Tab-separated table of C-alpha atoms in Angstrom:
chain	number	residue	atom	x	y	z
I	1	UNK	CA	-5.442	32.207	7.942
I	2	UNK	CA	-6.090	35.636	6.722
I	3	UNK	CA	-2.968	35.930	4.167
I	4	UNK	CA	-3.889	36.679	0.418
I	5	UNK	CA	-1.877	34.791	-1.824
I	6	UNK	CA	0.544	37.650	-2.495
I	7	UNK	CA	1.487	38.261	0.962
I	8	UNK	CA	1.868	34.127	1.571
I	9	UNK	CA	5.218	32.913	1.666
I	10	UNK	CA	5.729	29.141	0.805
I	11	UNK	CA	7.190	26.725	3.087
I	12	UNK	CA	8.976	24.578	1.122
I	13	UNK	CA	10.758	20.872	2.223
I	14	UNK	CA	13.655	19.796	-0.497
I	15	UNK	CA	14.637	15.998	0.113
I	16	UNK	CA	17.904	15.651	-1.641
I	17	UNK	CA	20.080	12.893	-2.408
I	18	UNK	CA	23.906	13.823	-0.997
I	19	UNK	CA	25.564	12.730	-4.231
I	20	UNK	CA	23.740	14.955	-6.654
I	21	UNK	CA	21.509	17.802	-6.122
I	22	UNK	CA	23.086	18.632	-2.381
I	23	UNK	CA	26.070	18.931	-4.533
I	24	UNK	CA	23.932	20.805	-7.225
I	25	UNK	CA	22.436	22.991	-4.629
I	26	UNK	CA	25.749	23.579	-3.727
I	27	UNK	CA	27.206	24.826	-6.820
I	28	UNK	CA	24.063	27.110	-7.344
I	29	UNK	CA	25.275	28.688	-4.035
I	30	UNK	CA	28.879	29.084	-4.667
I	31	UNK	CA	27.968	30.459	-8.360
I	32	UNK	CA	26.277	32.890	-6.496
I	33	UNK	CA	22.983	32.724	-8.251
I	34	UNK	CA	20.270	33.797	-6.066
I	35	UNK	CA	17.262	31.588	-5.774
I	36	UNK	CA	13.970	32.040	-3.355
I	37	UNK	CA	14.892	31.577	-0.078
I	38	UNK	CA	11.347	29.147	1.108
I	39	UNK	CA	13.471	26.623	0.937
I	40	UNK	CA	14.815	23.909	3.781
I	41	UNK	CA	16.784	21.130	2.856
I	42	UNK	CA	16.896	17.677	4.270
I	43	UNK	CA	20.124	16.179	2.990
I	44	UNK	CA	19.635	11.783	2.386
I	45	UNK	CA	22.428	9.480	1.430
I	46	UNK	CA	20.211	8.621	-1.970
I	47	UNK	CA	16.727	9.082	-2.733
I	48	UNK	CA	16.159	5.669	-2.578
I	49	UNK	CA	16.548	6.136	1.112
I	50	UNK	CA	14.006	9.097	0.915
I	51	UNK	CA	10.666	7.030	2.429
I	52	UNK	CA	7.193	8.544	1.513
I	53	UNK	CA	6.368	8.904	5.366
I	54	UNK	CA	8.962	11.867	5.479
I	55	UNK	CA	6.780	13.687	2.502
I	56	UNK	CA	3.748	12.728	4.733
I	57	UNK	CA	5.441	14.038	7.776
I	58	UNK	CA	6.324	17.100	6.284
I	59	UNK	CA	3.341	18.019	5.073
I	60	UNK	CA	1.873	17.251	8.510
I	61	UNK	CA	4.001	19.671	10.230
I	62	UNK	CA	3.188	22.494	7.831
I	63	UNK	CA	5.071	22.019	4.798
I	64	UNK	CA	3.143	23.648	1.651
I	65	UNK	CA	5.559	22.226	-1.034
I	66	UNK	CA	7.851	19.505	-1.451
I	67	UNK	CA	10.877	19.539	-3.655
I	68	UNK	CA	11.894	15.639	-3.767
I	69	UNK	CA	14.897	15.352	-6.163
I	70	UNK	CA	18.005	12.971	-7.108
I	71	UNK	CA	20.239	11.824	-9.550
I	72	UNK	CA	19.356	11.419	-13.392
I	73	UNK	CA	18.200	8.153	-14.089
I	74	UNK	CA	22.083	5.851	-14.131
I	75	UNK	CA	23.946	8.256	-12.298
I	76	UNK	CA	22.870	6.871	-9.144
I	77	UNK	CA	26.026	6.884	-6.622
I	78	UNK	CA	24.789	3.224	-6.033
I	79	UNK	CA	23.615	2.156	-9.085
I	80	UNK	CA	19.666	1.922	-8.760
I	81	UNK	CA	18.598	3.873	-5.884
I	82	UNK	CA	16.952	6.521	-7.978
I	83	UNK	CA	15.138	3.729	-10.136
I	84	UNK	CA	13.833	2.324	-7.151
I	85	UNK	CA	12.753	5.758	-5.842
I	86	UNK	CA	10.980	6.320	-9.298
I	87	UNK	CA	9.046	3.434	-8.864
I	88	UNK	CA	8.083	4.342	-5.469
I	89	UNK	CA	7.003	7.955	-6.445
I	90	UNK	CA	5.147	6.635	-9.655
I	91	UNK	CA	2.907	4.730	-7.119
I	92	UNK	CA	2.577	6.956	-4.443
I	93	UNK	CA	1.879	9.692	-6.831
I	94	UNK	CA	-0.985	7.969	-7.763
I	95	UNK	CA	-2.306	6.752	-4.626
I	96	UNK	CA	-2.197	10.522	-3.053
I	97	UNK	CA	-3.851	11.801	-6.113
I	98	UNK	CA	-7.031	8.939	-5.386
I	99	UNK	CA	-7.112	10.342	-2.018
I	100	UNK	CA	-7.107	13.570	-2.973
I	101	UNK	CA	-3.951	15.435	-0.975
I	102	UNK	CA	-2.479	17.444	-3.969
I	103	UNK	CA	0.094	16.108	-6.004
I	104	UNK	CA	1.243	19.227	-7.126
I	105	UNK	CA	2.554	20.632	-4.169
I	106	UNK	CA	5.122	17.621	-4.324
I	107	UNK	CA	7.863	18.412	-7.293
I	108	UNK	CA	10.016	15.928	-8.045
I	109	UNK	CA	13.577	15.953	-10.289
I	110	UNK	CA	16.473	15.225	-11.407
I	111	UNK	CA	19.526	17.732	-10.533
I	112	UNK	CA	22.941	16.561	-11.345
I	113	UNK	CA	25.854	18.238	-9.132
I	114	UNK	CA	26.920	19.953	-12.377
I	115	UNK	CA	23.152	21.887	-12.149
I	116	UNK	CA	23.454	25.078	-9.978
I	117	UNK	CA	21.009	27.059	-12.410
I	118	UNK	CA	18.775	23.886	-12.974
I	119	UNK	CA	18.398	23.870	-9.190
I	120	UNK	CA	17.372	27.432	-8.584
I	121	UNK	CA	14.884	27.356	-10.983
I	122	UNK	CA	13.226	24.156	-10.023
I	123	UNK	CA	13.166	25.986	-6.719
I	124	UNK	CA	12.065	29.390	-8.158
I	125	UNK	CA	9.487	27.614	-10.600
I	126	UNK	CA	7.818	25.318	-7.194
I	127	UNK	CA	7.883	28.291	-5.311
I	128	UNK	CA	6.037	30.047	-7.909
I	129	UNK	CA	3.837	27.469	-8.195
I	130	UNK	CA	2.950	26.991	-4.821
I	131	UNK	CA	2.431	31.048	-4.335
I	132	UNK	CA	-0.486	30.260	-6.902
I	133	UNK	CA	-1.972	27.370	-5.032
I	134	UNK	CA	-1.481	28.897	-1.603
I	135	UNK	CA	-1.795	27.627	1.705
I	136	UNK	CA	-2.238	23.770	1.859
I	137	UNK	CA	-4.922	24.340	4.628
I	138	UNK	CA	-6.737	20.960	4.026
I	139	UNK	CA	-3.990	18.758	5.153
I	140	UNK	CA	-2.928	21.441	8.004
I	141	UNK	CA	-6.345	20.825	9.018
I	142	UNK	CA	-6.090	16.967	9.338
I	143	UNK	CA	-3.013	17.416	11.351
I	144	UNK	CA	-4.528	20.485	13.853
I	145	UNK	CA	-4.318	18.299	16.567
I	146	UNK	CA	-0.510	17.935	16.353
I	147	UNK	CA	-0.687	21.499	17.331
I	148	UNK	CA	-2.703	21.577	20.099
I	149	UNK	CA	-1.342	19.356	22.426
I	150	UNK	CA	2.027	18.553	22.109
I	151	UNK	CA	1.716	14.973	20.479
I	152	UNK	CA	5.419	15.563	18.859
I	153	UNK	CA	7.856	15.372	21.565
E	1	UNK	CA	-19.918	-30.787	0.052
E	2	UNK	CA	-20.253	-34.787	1.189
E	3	UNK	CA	-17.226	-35.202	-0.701
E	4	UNK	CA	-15.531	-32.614	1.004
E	5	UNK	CA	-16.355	-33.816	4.481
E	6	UNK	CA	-15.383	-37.297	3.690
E	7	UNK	CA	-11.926	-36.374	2.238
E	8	UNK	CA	-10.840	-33.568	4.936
E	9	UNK	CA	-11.794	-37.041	7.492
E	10	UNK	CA	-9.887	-39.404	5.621
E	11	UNK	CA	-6.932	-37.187	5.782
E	12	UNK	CA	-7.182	-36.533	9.067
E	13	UNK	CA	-8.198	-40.114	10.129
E	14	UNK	CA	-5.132	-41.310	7.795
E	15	UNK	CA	-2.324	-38.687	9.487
E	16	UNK	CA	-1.931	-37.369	6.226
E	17	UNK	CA	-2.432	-33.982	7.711
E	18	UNK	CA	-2.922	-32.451	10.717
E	19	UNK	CA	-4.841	-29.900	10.508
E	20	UNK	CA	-7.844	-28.816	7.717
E	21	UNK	CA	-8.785	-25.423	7.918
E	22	UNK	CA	-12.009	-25.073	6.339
E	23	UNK	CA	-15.264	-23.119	7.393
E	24	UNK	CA	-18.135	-23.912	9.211
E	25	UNK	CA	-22.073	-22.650	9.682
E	26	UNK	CA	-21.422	-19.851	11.844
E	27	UNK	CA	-24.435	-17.146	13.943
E	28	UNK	CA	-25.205	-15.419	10.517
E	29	UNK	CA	-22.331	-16.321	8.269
E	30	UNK	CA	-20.124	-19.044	7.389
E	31	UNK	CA	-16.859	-18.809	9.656
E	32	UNK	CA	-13.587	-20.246	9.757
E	33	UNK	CA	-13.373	-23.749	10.839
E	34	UNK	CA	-10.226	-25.720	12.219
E	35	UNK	CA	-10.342	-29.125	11.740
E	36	UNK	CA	-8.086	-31.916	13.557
E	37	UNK	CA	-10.089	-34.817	13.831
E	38	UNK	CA	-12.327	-36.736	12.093
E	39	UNK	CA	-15.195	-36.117	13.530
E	40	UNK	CA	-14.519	-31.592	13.313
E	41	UNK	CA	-14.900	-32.387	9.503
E	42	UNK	CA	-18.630	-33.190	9.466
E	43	UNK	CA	-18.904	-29.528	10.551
E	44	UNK	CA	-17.212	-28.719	7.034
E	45	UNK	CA	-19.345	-26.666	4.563
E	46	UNK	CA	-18.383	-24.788	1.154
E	47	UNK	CA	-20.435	-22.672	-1.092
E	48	UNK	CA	-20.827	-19.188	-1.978
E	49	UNK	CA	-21.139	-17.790	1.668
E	50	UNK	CA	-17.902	-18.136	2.151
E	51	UNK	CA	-15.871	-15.461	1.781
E	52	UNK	CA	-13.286	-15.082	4.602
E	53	UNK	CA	-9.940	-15.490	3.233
E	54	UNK	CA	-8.291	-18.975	4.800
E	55	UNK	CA	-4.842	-17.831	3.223
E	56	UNK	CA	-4.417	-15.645	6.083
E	57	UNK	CA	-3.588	-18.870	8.662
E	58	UNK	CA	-1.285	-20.320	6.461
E	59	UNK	CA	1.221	-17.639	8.109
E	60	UNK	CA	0.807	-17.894	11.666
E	61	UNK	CA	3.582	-20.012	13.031
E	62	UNK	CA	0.808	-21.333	16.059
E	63	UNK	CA	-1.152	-23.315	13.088
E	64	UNK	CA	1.587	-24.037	10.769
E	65	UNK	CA	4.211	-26.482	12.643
E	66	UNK	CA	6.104	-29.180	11.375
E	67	UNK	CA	2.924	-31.168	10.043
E	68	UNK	CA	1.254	-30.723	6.709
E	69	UNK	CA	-2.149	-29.125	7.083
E	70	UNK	CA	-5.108	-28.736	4.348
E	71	UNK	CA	-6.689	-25.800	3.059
E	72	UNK	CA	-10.198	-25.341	1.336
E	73	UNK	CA	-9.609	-23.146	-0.810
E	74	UNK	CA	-11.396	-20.376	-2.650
E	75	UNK	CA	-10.302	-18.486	-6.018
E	76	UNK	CA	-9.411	-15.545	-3.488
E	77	UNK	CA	-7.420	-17.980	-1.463
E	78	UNK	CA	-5.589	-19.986	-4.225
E	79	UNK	CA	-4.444	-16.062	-5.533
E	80	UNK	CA	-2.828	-15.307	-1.916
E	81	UNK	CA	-1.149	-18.938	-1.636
E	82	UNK	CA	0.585	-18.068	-4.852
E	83	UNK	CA	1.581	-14.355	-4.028
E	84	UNK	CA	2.370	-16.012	-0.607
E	85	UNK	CA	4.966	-18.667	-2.029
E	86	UNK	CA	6.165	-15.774	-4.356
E	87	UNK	CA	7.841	-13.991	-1.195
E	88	UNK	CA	9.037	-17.100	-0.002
E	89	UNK	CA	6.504	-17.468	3.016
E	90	UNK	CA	4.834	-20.797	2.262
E	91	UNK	CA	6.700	-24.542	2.562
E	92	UNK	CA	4.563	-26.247	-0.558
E	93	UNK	CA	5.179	-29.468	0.644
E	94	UNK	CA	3.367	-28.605	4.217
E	95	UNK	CA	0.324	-27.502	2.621
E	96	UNK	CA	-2.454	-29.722	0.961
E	97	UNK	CA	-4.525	-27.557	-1.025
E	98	UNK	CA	-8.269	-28.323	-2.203
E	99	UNK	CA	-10.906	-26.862	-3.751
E	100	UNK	CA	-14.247	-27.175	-4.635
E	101	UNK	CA	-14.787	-26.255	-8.736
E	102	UNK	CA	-17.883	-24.576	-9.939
E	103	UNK	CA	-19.157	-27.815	-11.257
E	104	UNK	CA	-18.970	-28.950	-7.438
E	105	UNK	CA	-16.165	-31.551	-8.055
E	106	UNK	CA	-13.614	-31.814	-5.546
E	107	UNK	CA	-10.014	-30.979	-6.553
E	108	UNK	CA	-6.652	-31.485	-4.910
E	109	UNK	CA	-3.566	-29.007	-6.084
E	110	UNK	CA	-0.612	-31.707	-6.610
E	111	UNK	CA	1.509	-28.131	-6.207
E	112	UNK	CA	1.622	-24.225	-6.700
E	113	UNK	CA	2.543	-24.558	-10.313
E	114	UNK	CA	-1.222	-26.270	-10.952
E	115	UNK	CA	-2.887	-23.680	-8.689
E	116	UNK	CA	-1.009	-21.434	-11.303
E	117	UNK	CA	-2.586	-22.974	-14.480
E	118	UNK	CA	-6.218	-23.327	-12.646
E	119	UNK	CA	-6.644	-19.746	-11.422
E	120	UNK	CA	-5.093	-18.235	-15.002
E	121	UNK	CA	-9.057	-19.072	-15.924
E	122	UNK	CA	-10.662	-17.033	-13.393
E	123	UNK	CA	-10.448	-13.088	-14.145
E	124	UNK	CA	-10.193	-10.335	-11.271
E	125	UNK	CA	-13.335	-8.399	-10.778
E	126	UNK	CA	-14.478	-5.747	-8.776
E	127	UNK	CA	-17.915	-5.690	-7.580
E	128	UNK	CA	-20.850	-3.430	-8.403
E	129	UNK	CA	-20.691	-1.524	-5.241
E	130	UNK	CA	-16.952	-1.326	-5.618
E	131	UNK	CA	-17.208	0.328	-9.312
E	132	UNK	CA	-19.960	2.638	-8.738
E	133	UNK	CA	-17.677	3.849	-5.850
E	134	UNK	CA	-14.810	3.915	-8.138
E	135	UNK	CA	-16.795	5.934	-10.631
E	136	UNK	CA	-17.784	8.214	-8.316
E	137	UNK	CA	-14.383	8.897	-7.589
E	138	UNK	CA	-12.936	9.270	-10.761
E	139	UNK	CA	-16.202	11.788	-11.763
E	140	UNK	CA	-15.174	14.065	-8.750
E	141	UNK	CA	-12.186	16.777	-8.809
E	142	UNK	CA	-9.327	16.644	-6.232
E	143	UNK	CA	-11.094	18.935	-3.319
E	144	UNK	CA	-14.008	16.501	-3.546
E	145	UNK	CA	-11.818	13.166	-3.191
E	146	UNK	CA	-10.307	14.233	-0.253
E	147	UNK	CA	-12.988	15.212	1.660
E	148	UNK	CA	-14.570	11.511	0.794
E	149	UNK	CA	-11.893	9.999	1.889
E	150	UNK	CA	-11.580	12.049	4.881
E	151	UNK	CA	-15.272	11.089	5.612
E	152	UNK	CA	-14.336	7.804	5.265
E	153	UNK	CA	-11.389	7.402	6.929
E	154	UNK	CA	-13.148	9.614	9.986
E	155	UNK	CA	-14.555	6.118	11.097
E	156	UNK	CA	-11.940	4.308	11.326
E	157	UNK	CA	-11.047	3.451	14.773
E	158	UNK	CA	-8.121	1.516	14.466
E	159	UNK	CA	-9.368	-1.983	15.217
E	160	UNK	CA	-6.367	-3.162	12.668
E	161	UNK	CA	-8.999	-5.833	11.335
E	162	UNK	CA	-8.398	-4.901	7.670
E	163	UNK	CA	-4.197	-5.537	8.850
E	164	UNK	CA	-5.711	-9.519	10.482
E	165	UNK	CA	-7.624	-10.215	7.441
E	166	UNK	CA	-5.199	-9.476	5.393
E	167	UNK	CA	-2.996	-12.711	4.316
E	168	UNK	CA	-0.109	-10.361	3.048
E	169	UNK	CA	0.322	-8.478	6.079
E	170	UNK	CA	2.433	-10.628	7.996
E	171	UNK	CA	5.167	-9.058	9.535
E	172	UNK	CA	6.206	-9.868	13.021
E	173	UNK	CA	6.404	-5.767	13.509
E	174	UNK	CA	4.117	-3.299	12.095
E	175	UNK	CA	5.044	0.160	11.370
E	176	UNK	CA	1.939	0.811	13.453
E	177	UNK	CA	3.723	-0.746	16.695
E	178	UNK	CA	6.839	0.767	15.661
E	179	UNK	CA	7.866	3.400	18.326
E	180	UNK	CA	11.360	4.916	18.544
E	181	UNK	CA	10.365	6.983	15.902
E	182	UNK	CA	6.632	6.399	16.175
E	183	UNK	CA	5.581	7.146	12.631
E	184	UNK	CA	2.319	6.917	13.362
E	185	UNK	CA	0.486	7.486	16.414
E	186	UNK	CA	-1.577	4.792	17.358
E	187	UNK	CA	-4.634	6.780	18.220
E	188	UNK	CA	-7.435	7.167	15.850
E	189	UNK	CA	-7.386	10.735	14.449
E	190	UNK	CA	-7.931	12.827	10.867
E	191	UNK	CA	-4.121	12.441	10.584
E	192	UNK	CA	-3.180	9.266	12.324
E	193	UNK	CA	-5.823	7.320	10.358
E	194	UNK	CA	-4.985	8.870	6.425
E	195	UNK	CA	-1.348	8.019	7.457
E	196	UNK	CA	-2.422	4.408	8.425
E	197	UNK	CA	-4.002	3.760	5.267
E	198	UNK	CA	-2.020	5.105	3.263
E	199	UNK	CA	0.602	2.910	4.435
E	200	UNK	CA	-1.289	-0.344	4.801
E	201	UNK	CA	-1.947	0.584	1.129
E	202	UNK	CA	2.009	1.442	-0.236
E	203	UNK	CA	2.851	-1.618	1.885
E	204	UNK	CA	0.788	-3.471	-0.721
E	205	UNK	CA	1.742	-2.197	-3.295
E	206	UNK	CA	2.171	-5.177	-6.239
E	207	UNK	CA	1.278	-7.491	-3.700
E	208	UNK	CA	-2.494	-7.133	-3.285
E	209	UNK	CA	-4.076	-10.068	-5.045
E	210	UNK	CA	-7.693	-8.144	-4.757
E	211	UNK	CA	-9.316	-10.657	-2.560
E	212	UNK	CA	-11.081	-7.910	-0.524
E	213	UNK	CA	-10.514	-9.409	2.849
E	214	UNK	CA	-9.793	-5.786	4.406
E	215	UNK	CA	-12.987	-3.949	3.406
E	216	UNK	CA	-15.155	-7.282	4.247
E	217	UNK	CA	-13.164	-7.228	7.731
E	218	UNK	CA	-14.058	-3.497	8.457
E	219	UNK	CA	-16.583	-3.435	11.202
E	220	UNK	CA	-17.265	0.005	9.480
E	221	UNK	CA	-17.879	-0.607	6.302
E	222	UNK	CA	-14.623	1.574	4.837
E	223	UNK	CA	-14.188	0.680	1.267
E	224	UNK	CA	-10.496	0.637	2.164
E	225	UNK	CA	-9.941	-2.619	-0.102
E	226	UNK	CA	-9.831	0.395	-3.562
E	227	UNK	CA	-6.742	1.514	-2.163
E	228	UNK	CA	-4.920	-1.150	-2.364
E	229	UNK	CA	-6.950	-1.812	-5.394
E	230	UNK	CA	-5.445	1.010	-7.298
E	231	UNK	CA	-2.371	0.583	-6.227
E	232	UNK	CA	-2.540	-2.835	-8.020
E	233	UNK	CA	-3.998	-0.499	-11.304
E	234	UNK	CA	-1.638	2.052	-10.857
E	235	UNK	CA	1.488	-0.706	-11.144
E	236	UNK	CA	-0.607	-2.636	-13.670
E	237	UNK	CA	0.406	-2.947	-17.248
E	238	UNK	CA	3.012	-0.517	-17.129
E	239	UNK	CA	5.604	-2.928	-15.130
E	240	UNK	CA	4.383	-6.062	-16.275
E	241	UNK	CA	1.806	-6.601	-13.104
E	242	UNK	CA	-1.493	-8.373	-13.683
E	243	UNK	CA	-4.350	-7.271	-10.971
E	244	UNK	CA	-4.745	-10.637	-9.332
E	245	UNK	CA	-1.942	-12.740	-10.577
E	246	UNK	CA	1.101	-12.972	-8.559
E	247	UNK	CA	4.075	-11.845	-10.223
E	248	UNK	CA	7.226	-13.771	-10.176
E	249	UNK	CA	9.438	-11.194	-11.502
E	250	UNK	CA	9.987	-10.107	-7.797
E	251	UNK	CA	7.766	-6.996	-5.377
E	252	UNK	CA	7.047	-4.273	-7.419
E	253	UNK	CA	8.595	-1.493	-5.379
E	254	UNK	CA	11.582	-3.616	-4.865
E	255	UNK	CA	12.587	-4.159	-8.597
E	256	UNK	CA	12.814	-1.239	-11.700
E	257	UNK	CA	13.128	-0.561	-14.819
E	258	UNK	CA	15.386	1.282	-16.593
E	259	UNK	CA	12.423	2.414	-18.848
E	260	UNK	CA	9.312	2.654	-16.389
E	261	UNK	CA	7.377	5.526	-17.564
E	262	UNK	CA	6.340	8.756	-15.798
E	263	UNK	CA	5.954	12.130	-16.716
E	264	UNK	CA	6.075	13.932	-13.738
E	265	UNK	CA	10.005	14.619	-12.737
E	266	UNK	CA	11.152	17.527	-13.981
């Protein structure tokens, strides 16, 4: 690829829970604060449901940055989905970070339905973020061959 | 080892059990041996050689039926037993477990709960290859890792051996053989094979007892068993997991705490 980082515009996958930052998101949109526009979300009933092969799959298919983000700790619509989920991200966290795929491209938080503005600038601030780190070209790379034929269907 | 070979008979001469599972001089290495009668325990040998971990048949419904069956076991082997009965997968009144101590005395596990108190003496350790590797990693920046493990992982050719060897992989369905969605394709490729391993390692997560049966299985010589390996780190002290003892508070990506500690969500 022959963009600079200026010109590069992020792709950017948010995995939401419904319950809280879809909600969140939500209010952000109807408060009519404006927020960078890089990113798609994929709505889940809780982020307990939100598996780490979706992260990997979204990377894979040209993702740059991941917004993964829930409930506060016990506000969880069913309890302990976002403890579980915390877990799970505490370990994967460290097992992609030992490989070596970048664990900063992945930002992960907490967005109540009651945080419009938190939301847009956890957007804003990964989008900024990922402007500075650019492209993720290595794992694009590992996944070229998606590309080529078409593996997908 | 005489001792061994006359008590695996015995029991098998007596009906006490049907089965031992032991190992046996094999072409260049000991290999797994299955005992039912007498005579198939003269073959029986134990000593240092033997490394394949037996814990792995204790799952397969072909070996285990309704009679109890014996098990030399190793310190590798005693740590998957207990993991094993941990997530409910073992019936400890099927299984006659014996070892061989370092002083060379035989020794017969009246139940899990003395495998418990034996093993608590023996301390997890990785070996030299397996920390120079390890400090390698750790001396190396992100960029660097990656393209290690890429190396690595550009070997693997899917054989699944590390997923045989392994006596906590024991589903009936892999997410490998999985296909409406297929999560991963099943041919080996950059992307196929770092999704593979990845999951064979998150799938192991505060389950891996650190026997090393996986990177001994690999035909190629991936050290795939540090994944897994610092998985069992990562979850270590933090949530109350000790690297090679099985923990009875319940799977570590299946239980929380309200207080487990990360600084990473914003």
């Amino acid at each position: 690829m022959n963009t600079t980082n200026s010109e590069f515009e992020p792709k950017i996958v948010a995995f939401v829970c419904n319950w809280c930052t879809y909600a969140g998101a939500d209010l952000t949109g109807t408060s009519r604060l404006k927020y960078a526009t890089n990113v798609k979300i994929v709505r889940f009933p809780c982020t307990g449901r939100i598996d780490f092969m979706l992260l990997l799959r979204a990377f894979a298919q040209g993702a740059d940055g991941i917004i993964v983000s829930g409930c506060h700790p016990n506000d969880c619509h069913y309890t302990s989905g976002n403890f579980h989920a915390r877990r799970r991200w505490i370990t994967f966290r460290g097992l992609l970070d030992f490989m070596g795929i970048d664990v900063k491209r992945i930002q992960y938080s907490w967005v109540s339905a009651a945080e419009g503005a938190k939301w847009a600038d956890v957007v804003n601030s990964t989008v900024a973020n990922i402007r500075e780190l650019g492209p993720y070209t290595e794992y694009k790379k590992v996944a070229e061959y998606l590309d080529k034929e078409d593996y997908n269907g | 080892m005489d001792k061994l070979r006359e008590r695996a008979a015995a029991l098998l001469a007596d009906g006490t059990v049907a089965l031992v599972i032991g190992y046996e001089e094999g072409t260049n290495k000991p290999r797994p041996l299955f005992c039912h009668t007498a005579e198939d325990a003269g073959k029986l040998i134990y000593d240092s050689r033997c490394i394949n971990n037996l814990a792995v048949y204790l799952t397969k419904k072909e070996l285990m039926g309704t009679e109890k069956v014996a098990i030399t076991a190793t310190i590798p082997v005693l740590r998957s037993i207990l993991q094993l009965s941990v997530e409910n997968q073992l019936n400890e009144e099927k299984i006659l477990v014996i070892t061989v101590t370092e002083q060379g005395e035989l020794k017969e596990f009246a139940g899990f709960a003395e495998i418990e108190s034996y093993i608590a003496d023996f301390q997890l350790k990785l070996s030299g290859k397996e920390q120079e590797i390890i400090e390698k990693l750790e001396g190396m920046t992100r960029e660097e890792r990656f393209e290690f493990w890429m190396k690595e992982l550009s070997h693997c050719f899917k054989c699944y051996a590390c997923r045989a060897a392994c006596p906590l992989c024991y589903c009936t369905k892999c997410i490998v053989e999985e296909n409406r969605p297929q999560w991963i394709n099943p041919w080996a490729a950059p992307l196929a094979n770092i999704e593979w391993h990845i999951n064979r390692a998150m799938h192991m997560a505060g389950r891996c007892i650190g026997c090393g049966a996986c990177g001994d299985a690999c035909p190629l010589g991936i050290p795939i068993q540090l994944l897994t390996r610092k998985m069992m780190e990562d979850l270590g002290p933090e949530f109350g997991f000790v690297p090679g003892q099985p923990s009875k508070n319940g799977n570590a990506l299946s239980t929380w705490k309200a207080d487990d500690k990360e600084n990473f969500i914003r």
